[in-house]
Short mmCIF file of C-alpha atoms in Angstrom, two decimals:
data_model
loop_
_atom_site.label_atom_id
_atom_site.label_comp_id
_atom_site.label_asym_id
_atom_site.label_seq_id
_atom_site.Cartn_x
_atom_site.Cartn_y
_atom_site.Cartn_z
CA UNK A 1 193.82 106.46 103.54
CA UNK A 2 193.12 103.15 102.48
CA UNK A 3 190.78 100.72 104.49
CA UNK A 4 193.26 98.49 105.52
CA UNK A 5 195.43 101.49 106.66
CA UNK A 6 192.52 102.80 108.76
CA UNK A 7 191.17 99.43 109.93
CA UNK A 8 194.51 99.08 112.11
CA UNK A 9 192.69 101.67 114.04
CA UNK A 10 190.39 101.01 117.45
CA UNK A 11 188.52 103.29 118.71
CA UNK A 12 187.71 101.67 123.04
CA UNK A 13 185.30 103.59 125.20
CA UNK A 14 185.37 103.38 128.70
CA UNK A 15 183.50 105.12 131.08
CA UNK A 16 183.76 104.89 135.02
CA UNK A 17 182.49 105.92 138.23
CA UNK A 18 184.29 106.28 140.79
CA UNK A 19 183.66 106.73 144.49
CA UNK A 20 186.48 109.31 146.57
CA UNK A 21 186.85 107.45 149.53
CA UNK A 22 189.32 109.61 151.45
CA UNK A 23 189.57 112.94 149.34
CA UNK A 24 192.90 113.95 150.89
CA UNK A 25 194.56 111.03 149.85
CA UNK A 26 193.32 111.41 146.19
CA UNK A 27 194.53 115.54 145.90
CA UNK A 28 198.20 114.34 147.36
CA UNK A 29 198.63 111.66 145.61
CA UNK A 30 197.72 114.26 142.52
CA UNK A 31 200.12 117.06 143.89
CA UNK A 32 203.07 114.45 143.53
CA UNK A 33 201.96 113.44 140.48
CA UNK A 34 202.45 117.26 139.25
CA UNK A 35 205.46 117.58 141.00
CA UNK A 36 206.84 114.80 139.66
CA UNK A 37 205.99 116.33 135.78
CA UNK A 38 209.20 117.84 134.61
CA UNK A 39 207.86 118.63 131.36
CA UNK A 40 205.35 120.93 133.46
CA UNK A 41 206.20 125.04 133.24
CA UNK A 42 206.36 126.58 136.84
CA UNK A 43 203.00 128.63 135.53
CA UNK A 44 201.72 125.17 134.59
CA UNK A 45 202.45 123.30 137.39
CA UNK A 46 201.12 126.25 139.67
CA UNK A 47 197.83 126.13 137.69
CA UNK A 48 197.26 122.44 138.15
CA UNK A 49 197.80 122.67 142.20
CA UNK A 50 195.20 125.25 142.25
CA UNK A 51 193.05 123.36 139.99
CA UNK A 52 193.54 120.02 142.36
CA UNK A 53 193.05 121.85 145.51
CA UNK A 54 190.06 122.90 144.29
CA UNK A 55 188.48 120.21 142.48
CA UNK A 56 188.52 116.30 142.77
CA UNK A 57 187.56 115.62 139.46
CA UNK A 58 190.23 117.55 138.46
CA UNK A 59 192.78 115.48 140.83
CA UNK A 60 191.32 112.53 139.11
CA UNK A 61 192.25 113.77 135.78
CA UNK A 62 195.59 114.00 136.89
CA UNK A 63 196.25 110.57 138.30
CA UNK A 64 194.30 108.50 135.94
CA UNK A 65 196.22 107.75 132.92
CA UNK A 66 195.38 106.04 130.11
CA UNK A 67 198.67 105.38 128.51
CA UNK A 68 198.84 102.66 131.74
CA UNK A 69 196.09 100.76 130.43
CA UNK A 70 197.76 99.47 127.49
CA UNK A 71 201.27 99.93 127.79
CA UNK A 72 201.78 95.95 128.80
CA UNK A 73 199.52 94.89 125.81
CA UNK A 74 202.08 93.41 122.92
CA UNK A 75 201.46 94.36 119.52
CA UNK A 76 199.82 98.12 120.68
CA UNK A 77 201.02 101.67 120.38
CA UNK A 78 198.68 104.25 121.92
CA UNK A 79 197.87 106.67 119.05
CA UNK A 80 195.82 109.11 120.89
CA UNK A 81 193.85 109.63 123.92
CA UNK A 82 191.62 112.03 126.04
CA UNK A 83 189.72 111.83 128.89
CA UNK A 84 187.38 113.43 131.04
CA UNK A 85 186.41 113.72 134.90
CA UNK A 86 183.82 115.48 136.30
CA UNK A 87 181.26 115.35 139.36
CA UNK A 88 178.29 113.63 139.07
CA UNK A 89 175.07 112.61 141.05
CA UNK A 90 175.39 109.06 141.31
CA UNK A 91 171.93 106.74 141.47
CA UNK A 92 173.07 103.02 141.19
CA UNK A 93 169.40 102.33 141.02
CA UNK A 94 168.41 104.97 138.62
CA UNK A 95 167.68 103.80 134.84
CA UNK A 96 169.88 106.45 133.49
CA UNK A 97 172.83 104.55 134.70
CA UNK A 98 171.77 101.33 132.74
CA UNK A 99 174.42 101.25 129.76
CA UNK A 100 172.30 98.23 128.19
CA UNK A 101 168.60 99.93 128.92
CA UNK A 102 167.25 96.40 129.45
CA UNK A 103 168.47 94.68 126.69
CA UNK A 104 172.24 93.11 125.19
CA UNK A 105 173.29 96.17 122.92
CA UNK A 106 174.76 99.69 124.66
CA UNK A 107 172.30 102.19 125.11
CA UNK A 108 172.81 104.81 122.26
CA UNK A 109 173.20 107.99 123.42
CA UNK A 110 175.45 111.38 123.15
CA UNK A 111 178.73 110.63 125.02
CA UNK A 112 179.31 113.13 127.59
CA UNK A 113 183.08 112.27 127.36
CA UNK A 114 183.36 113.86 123.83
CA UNK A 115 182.68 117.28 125.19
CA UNK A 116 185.69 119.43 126.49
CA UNK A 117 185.76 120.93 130.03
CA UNK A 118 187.70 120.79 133.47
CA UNK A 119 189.99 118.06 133.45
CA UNK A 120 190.55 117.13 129.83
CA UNK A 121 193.41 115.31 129.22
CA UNK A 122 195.33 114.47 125.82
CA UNK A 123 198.52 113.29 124.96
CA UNK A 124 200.42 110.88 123.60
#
């Protein structure tokens, strides 16, 4: 590839925390999401319910979808995508948590995202 074939490439990093406020509301909202998948297999779709019943990250995975983010943005077509969800210990206070570490530029460090696990997600 040429660089002006692979400069009409962006790579965007986002990374969130989110706080389950009412965890039964999260894990149905994910089961209709599933059921709603026709392009699901019944062995599929019976894997995911189990997964979502048992996990909340893994309900996340299945309700948070990137595709969203950028469909209304003109002049974009999603190439590829992947995410991640997982539980955490959460310390607003902590340092660790500081993507800047005290000064303007991201802090440089491994990217947990880029590692597989429960509740990857690619497509599209």
């Amino acid at each position: 590839m040429t660089t002006s074939e692979t400069s009409r490439y962006v790579r965007v990093r986002v990374e969130l925390v989110l706080e389950i406020d009412d965890l039964e509301q999260v894990s149905s909202a994910a089961l209709d999401r599933i059921a709603a998948d026709e392009s699901m297999s019944v062995d599929e779709r019976r894997h995911a319910e189990t997964a979502v019943g048992e996990d909340e990250a893994e309900a996340l995975a299945y309700l948070i979808e990137p595709f969203d983010l950028v469909s209304g943005v003109p002049g974009l077509q999603l190439a590829q995508a992947s995410w991640t969800s997982e539980q955490i210990d959460y310390d607003p206070e902590a340092v660790a948590w500081d993507p800047y570490d005290g000064d303007d530029e991201p802090a440089d460090e491994e990217d947990p995202a880029d590692e597989d696990g429960p509740g990857d997600r690619f497509g599209r």
